Amino acid sequence: GGGGPSSLLLYISSQFISSTNSSPAVLEQFRLRMMKVLVFALVATTASGQLISGIKEAYNNVKSRLKCADMPNNGTCAILFDEDDCSGWQLAINEGYTVLPRQTTGDFLGGTFIDNPKRNDAEAVLVRKGCIFVGYDHPKDSITTGLGDAVVVAAIEGHKYQNFDEDGFDDLDDEISAVDCVCRGFAFSEN
């Protein structure tokens, strides 16, 4: 027949009643104790279900961030992203020093229809396992400002996705003009 906590409680109560000659007060105490046990079991089951659901959601979020761009096997050191959800432009960064291109008149006139990689527009990076990415506020040839602020992302135990508007990287969210990327010479490097 029907299941659920009330059916279980009725079954256990009927087994208890048939096996004892207890007074109505003892039976009522037993019934109340059983209700408490069932409520506790129901709450514990619901809480663990919510915890598991939260863990699954966090895992899927991380998985989708890494899945939004595959790291190619062509020596790419890192990939810069226009948006933190990997939409918009992507710029593959090879090892060494790279100055990001300036915004062109075509980018400006094209508005949202033309969105090429450019300075001061990156919101996230995916760094290859074994590599270190350094993003700078200014190119090294900037006479008045020098390199300015910098962010460092080290991919030690696998490819590392970093959103620049979190984890203390927010000073350079939409502010990176040049980058260094190195995959050799570290204890954790693949090469």
PDB file of C-alpha atoms in Angstrom:
ATOM      1  CA  GLY A   1       0.000   0.000   0.000  1.00  0.00           C
ATOM      2  CA  GLY A   2       0.879   3.659   0.562  1.00  0.00           C
ATOM      3  CA  GLY A   3       4.330   4.476   1.853  1.00  0.00           C
ATOM      4  CA  GLY A   4       5.847   7.352   3.700  1.00  0.00           C
ATOM      5  CA  PRO A   5       6.637   8.181   7.311  1.00  0.00           C
ATOM      6  CA  SER A   6       3.049   7.888   8.610  1.00  0.00           C
ATOM      7  CA  SER A   7       2.655   4.371   7.174  1.00  0.00           C
ATOM      8  CA  LEU A   8       5.948   3.340   8.759  1.00  0.00           C
ATOM      9  CA  LEU A   9       4.879   4.836  12.098  1.00  0.00           C
ATOM     10  CA  LEU A  10       1.541   2.973  12.009  1.00  0.00           C
ATOM     11  CA  TYR A  11       3.290  -0.306  11.195  1.00  0.00           C
ATOM     12  CA  ILE A  12       5.881   0.056  13.990  1.00  0.00           C
ATOM     13  CA  SER A  13       3.174   1.148  16.448  1.00  0.00           C
ATOM     14  CA  SER A  14       0.955  -1.822  15.561  1.00  0.00           C
ATOM     15  CA  GLN A  15       3.897  -4.216  16.032  1.00  0.00           C
ATOM     16  CA  PHE A  16       4.673  -2.633  19.422  1.00  0.00           C
ATOM     17  CA  ILE A  17       1.024  -2.771  20.534  1.00  0.00           C
ATOM     18  CA  SER A  18       0.557  -6.402  19.493  1.00  0.00           C
ATOM     19  CA  SER A  19       3.750  -7.446  21.318  1.00  0.00           C
ATOM     20  CA  THR A  20       3.056  -5.635  24.615  1.00  0.00           C
ATOM     21  CA  ASN A  21       0.232  -5.155  27.046  1.00  0.00           C
ATOM     22  CA  SER A  22       1.101  -1.511  27.686  1.00  0.00           C
ATOM     23  CA  SER A  23      -1.178   1.166  29.062  1.00  0.00           C
ATOM     24  CA  PRO A  24      -2.493   3.946  26.791  1.00  0.00           C
ATOM     25  CA  ALA A  25      -0.057   6.435  28.411  1.00  0.00           C
ATOM     26  CA  VAL A  26       2.966   4.225  27.572  1.00  0.00           C
ATOM     27  CA  LEU A  27       1.673   3.746  24.033  1.00  0.00           C
ATOM     28  CA  GLU A  28       1.243   7.522  23.613  1.00  0.00           C
ATOM     29  CA  GLN A  29       4.822   8.113  24.835  1.00  0.00           C
ATOM     30  CA  PHE A  30       6.049   5.523  22.361  1.00  0.00           C
ATOM     31  CA  ARG A  31       4.087   7.141  19.534  1.00  0.00           C
ATOM     32  CA  LEU A  32       5.517  10.602  20.369  1.00  0.00           C
ATOM     33  CA  ARG A  33       9.077   9.237  20.482  1.00  0.00           C
ATOM     34  CA  MET A  34       8.585   7.560  17.117  1.00  0.00           C
ATOM     35  CA  MET A  35       7.239  10.832  15.644  1.00  0.00           C
ATOM     36  CA  LYS A  36      10.366  12.659  16.886  1.00  0.00           C
ATOM     37  CA  VAL A  37      12.624  10.014  15.332  1.00  0.00           C
ATOM     38  CA  LEU A  38      10.805  10.232  12.006  1.00  0.00           C
ATOM     39  CA  VAL A  39      10.865  14.064  11.983  1.00  0.00           C
ATOM     40  CA  PHE A  40      14.597  14.003  12.741  1.00  0.00           C
ATOM     41  CA  ALA A  41      15.198  11.457   9.956  1.00  0.00           C
ATOM     42  CA  LEU A  42      13.150  13.550   7.520  1.00  0.00           C
ATOM     43  CA  VAL A  43      15.056  16.758   8.399  1.00  0.00           C
ATOM     44  CA  ALA A  44      18.433  14.986   8.169  1.00  0.00           C
ATOM     45  CA  THR A  45      17.536  13.531   4.774  1.00  0.00           C
ATOM     46  CA  THR A  46      16.400  16.927   3.470  1.00  0.00           C
ATOM     47  CA  ALA A  47      19.534  18.693   4.778  1.00  0.00           C
ATOM     48  CA  SER A  48      21.884  16.129   3.260  1.00  0.00           C
ATOM     49  CA  GLY A  49      19.989  16.376  -0.030  1.00  0.00           C
ATOM     50  CA  GLN A  50      20.464  20.151  -0.029  1.00  0.00           C
ATOM     51  CA  LEU A  51      24.164  19.759   0.773  1.00  0.00           C
ATOM     52  CA  ILE A  52      24.654  17.271  -2.044  1.00  0.00           C
ATOM     53  CA  SER A  53      22.693  19.541  -4.385  1.00  0.00           C
ATOM     54  CA  GLY A  54      24.941  22.494  -3.415  1.00  0.00           C
ATOM     55  CA  ILE A  55      28.102  20.460  -4.011  1.00  0.00           C
ATOM     56  CA  LYS A  56      26.800  19.287  -7.402  1.00  0.00           C
ATOM     57  CA  GLU A  57      25.948  22.882  -8.373  1.00  0.00           C
ATOM     58  CA  ALA A  58      29.431  24.139  -7.420  1.00  0.00           C
ATOM     59  CA  TYR A  59      31.073  21.275  -9.321  1.00  0.00           C
ATOM     60  CA  ASN A  60      28.970  21.913 -12.427  1.00  0.00           C
ATOM     61  CA  ASN A  61      29.786  25.637 -12.235  1.00  0.00           C
ATOM     62  CA  VAL A  62      33.531  24.943 -12.181  1.00  0.00           C
ATOM     63  CA  LYS A  63      33.159  22.315 -14.908  1.00  0.00           C
ATOM     64  CA  SER A  64      31.256  24.738 -17.154  1.00  0.00           C
ATOM     65  CA  ARG A  65      33.910  27.415 -16.647  1.00  0.00           C
ATOM     66  CA  LEU A  66      36.640  25.037 -17.765  1.00  0.00           C
ATOM     67  CA  LYS A  67      34.460  23.660 -20.533  1.00  0.00           C
ATOM     68  CA  CYS A  68      33.701  27.105 -21.981  1.00  0.00           C
ATOM     69  CA  ALA A  69      37.101  26.949 -23.665  1.00  0.00           C
ATOM     70  CA  ASP A  70      39.263  23.963 -24.408  1.00  0.00           C
ATOM     71  CA  MET A  71      42.979  24.432 -23.933  1.00  0.00           C
ATOM     72  CA  PRO A  72      44.488  23.578 -27.324  1.00  0.00           C
ATOM     73  CA  ASN A  73      47.544  21.332 -27.586  1.00  0.00           C
ATOM     74  CA  ASN A  74      49.485  23.824 -29.709  1.00  0.00           C
ATOM     75  CA  GLY A  75      51.655  25.411 -27.024  1.00  0.00           C
ATOM     76  CA  THR A  76      49.107  28.034 -25.966  1.00  0.00           C
ATOM     77  CA  CYS A  77      50.122  29.259 -22.512  1.00  0.00           C
ATOM     78  CA  ALA A  78      46.824  30.944 -21.585  1.00  0.00           C
ATOM     79  CA  ILE A  79      43.543  32.183 -23.040  1.00  0.00           C
ATOM     80  CA  LEU A  80      42.200  35.642 -22.165  1.00  0.00           C
ATOM     81  CA  PHE A  81      38.421  36.131 -22.245  1.00  0.00           C
ATOM     82  CA  ASP A  82      36.369  39.222 -22.960  1.00  0.00           C
ATOM     83  CA  GLU A  83      33.717  38.166 -20.429  1.00  0.00           C
ATOM     84  CA  ASP A  84      33.964  36.033 -17.289  1.00  0.00           C
ATOM     85  CA  ASP A  85      31.488  33.532 -18.789  1.00  0.00           C
ATOM     86  CA  CYS A  86      33.884  33.082 -21.766  1.00  0.00           C
ATOM     87  CA  SER A  87      31.587  34.885 -24.182  1.00  0.00           C
ATOM     88  CA  GLY A  88      32.858  37.613 -26.505  1.00  0.00           C
ATOM     89  CA  TRP A  89      36.391  37.500 -27.824  1.00  0.00           C
ATOM     90  CA  GLN A  90      39.100  35.012 -26.824  1.00  0.00           C
ATOM     91  CA  LEU A  91      42.809  35.635 -27.216  1.00  0.00           C
ATOM     92  CA  ALA A  92      45.284  32.739 -27.161  1.00  0.00           C
ATOM     93  CA  ILE A  93      48.507  33.812 -25.441  1.00  0.00           C
ATOM     94  CA  ASN A  94      51.771  32.060 -26.309  1.00  0.00           C
ATOM     95  CA  GLU A  95      54.788  31.920 -24.013  1.00  0.00           C
ATOM     96  CA  GLY A  96      56.628  35.189 -23.619  1.00  0.00           C
ATOM     97  CA  TYR A  97      55.623  38.837 -23.426  1.00  0.00           C
ATOM     98  CA  THR A  98      52.546  40.055 -25.349  1.00  0.00           C
ATOM     99  CA  VAL A  99      51.056  43.531 -25.640  1.00  0.00           C
ATOM    100  CA  LEU A 100      47.303  43.412 -26.238  1.00  0.00           C
ATOM    101  CA  PRO A 101      46.077  45.359 -29.275  1.00  0.00           C
ATOM    102  CA  ARG A 102      44.551  48.802 -28.848  1.00  0.00           C
ATOM    103  CA  GLN A 103      40.874  49.343 -29.559  1.00  0.00           C
ATOM    104  CA  THR A 104      40.537  50.286 -33.206  1.00  0.00           C
ATOM    105  CA  THR A 105      38.229  52.848 -34.773  1.00  0.00           C
ATOM    106  CA  GLY A 106      36.410  49.914 -36.385  1.00  0.00           C
ATOM    107  CA  ASP A 107      35.797  48.368 -32.942  1.00  0.00           C
ATOM    108  CA  PHE A 108      34.479  51.676 -31.667  1.00  0.00           C
ATOM    109  CA  LEU A 109      32.250  52.387 -34.678  1.00  0.00           C
ATOM    110  CA  GLY A 110      31.043  48.776 -34.867  1.00  0.00           C
ATOM    111  CA  GLY A 111      29.799  48.933 -31.290  1.00  0.00           C
ATOM    112  CA  THR A 112      28.760  45.536 -29.963  1.00  0.00           C
ATOM    113  CA  PHE A 113      28.763  43.948 -33.444  1.00  0.00           C
ATOM    114  CA  ILE A 114      32.573  43.944 -33.671  1.00  0.00           C
ATOM    115  CA  ASP A 115      34.346  42.788 -30.550  1.00  0.00           C
ATOM    116  CA  ASN A 116      38.035  42.057 -31.107  1.00  0.00           C
ATOM    117  CA  PRO A 117      40.633  41.357 -28.394  1.00  0.00           C
ATOM    118  CA  LYS A 118      41.885  44.626 -26.947  1.00  0.00           C
ATOM    119  CA  ARG A 119      43.543  46.305 -23.990  1.00  0.00           C
ATOM    120  CA  ASN A 120      41.567  47.006 -20.857  1.00  0.00           C
ATOM    121  CA  ASP A 121      38.784  44.576 -21.739  1.00  0.00           C
ATOM    122  CA  ALA A 122      39.708  41.091 -20.400  1.00  0.00           C
ATOM    123  CA  GLU A 123      37.634  39.726 -17.515  1.00  0.00           C
ATOM    124  CA  ALA A 124      39.064  36.206 -17.115  1.00  0.00           C
ATOM    125  CA  VAL A 125      41.913  33.876 -18.064  1.00  0.00           C
ATOM    126  CA  LEU A 126      42.447  30.127 -18.428  1.00  0.00           C
ATOM    127  CA  VAL A 127      46.088  29.226 -17.758  1.00  0.00           C
ATOM    128  CA  ARG A 128      47.652  25.964 -18.963  1.00  0.00           C
ATOM    129  CA  LYS A 129      48.730  23.447 -16.329  1.00  0.00           C
ATOM    130  CA  GLY A 130      52.382  24.089 -15.411  1.00  0.00           C
ATOM    131  CA  CYS A 131      52.337  27.748 -16.536  1.00  0.00           C
ATOM    132  CA  ILE A 132      52.325  31.144 -14.836  1.00  0.00           C
ATOM    133  CA  PHE A 133      50.378  34.065 -16.292  1.00  0.00           C
ATOM    134  CA  VAL A 134      51.149  37.677 -15.331  1.00  0.00           C
ATOM    135  CA  GLY A 135      48.762  40.436 -16.433  1.00  0.00           C
ATOM    136  CA  TYR A 136      49.961  44.058 -16.344  1.00  0.00           C
ATOM    137  CA  ASP A 137      48.029  47.303 -16.167  1.00  0.00           C
ATOM    138  CA  HIS A 138      50.343  48.939 -18.759  1.00  0.00           C
ATOM    139  CA  PRO A 139      52.806  47.760 -21.456  1.00  0.00           C
ATOM    140  CA  LYS A 140      56.495  47.788 -20.495  1.00  0.00           C
ATOM    141  CA  ASP A 141      57.207  50.605 -22.979  1.00  0.00           C
ATOM    142  CA  SER A 142      54.917  52.987 -21.117  1.00  0.00           C
ATOM    143  CA  ILE A 143      57.351  55.760 -20.158  1.00  0.00           C
ATOM    144  CA  THR A 144      55.081  57.575 -17.709  1.00  0.00           C
ATOM    145  CA  THR A 145      53.523  54.662 -15.821  1.00  0.00           C
ATOM    146  CA  GLY A 146      55.771  51.600 -16.093  1.00  0.00           C
ATOM    147  CA  LEU A 147      53.976  48.248 -15.918  1.00  0.00           C
ATOM    148  CA  GLY A 148      51.687  49.403 -13.106  1.00  0.00           C
ATOM    149  CA  ASP A 149      49.654  46.885 -11.111  1.00  0.00           C
ATOM    150  CA  ALA A 150      49.937  43.181 -11.918  1.00  0.00           C
ATOM    151  CA  VAL A 151      48.038  39.938 -11.304  1.00  0.00           C
ATOM    152  CA  VAL A 152      49.673  36.507 -11.223  1.00  0.00           C
ATOM    153  CA  VAL A 153      47.858  33.226 -11.885  1.00  0.00           C
ATOM    154  CA  ALA A 154      49.842  30.002 -11.384  1.00  0.00           C
ATOM    155  CA  ALA A 155      48.339  26.785 -12.783  1.00  0.00           C
ATOM    156  CA  ILE A 156      50.052  24.262 -10.537  1.00  0.00           C
ATOM    157  CA  GLU A 157      47.591  21.333 -10.319  1.00  0.00           C
ATOM    158  CA  GLY A 158      45.793  21.502 -13.653  1.00  0.00           C
ATOM    159  CA  HIS A 159      44.521  24.233 -15.943  1.00  0.00           C
ATOM    160  CA  LYS A 160      43.476  27.226 -13.840  1.00  0.00           C
ATOM    161  CA  TYR A 161      40.494  29.473 -14.635  1.00  0.00           C
ATOM    162  CA  GLN A 162      40.580  32.875 -12.942  1.00  0.00           C
ATOM    163  CA  ASN A 163      37.823  35.470 -13.045  1.00  0.00           C
ATOM    164  CA  PHE A 164      39.429  38.895 -12.551  1.00  0.00           C
ATOM    165  CA  ASP A 165      36.510  40.305 -10.568  1.00  0.00           C
ATOM    166  CA  GLU A 166      37.010  37.899  -7.645  1.00  0.00           C
ATOM    167  CA  ASP A 167      39.654  36.499  -5.314  1.00  0.00           C
ATOM    168  CA  GLY A 168      41.643  39.741  -4.994  1.00  0.00           C
ATOM    169  CA  PHE A 169      42.209  40.075  -8.754  1.00  0.00           C
ATOM    170  CA  ASP A 170      39.622  42.833  -9.169  1.00  0.00           C
ATOM    171  CA  ASP A 171      42.173  45.675  -9.497  1.00  0.00           C
ATOM    172  CA  LEU A 172      42.833  44.533 -13.063  1.00  0.00           C
ATOM    173  CA  ASP A 173      39.328  43.464 -14.150  1.00  0.00           C
ATOM    174  CA  ASP A 174      38.983  45.132 -17.591  1.00  0.00           C
ATOM    175  CA  GLU A 175      42.417  46.765 -17.061  1.00  0.00           C
ATOM    176  CA  ILE A 176      45.025  44.390 -18.551  1.00  0.00           C
ATOM    177  CA  SER A 177      47.152  45.872 -21.350  1.00  0.00           C
ATOM    178  CA  ALA A 178      50.073  43.416 -21.534  1.00  0.00           C
ATOM    179  CA  VAL A 179      50.918  39.914 -20.298  1.00  0.00           C
ATOM    180  CA  ASP A 180      53.805  37.570 -19.627  1.00  0.00           C
ATOM    181  CA  CYS A 181      53.234  33.820 -19.742  1.00  0.00           C
ATOM    182  CA  VAL A 182      55.865  31.216 -18.856  1.00  0.00           C
ATOM    183  CA  CYS A 183      55.631  27.423 -18.847  1.00  0.00           C
ATOM    184  CA  ARG A 184      59.253  26.418 -18.216  1.00  0.00           C
ATOM    185  CA  GLY A 185      61.648  26.419 -15.302  1.00  0.00           C
ATOM    186  CA  PHE A 186      59.269  25.830 -12.396  1.00  0.00           C
ATOM    187  CA  ALA A 187      59.082  22.696 -10.251  1.00  0.00           C
ATOM    188  CA  PHE A 188      55.463  22.205 -11.388  1.00  0.00           C
ATOM    189  CA  SER A 189      56.121  22.911 -15.103  1.00  0.00           C
ATOM    190  CA  GLU A 190      55.307  20.188 -17.597  1.00  0.00           C
ATOM    191  CA  ASN A 191      58.435  20.951 -19.690  1.00  0.00           C
TER     192      ASN A 191
END
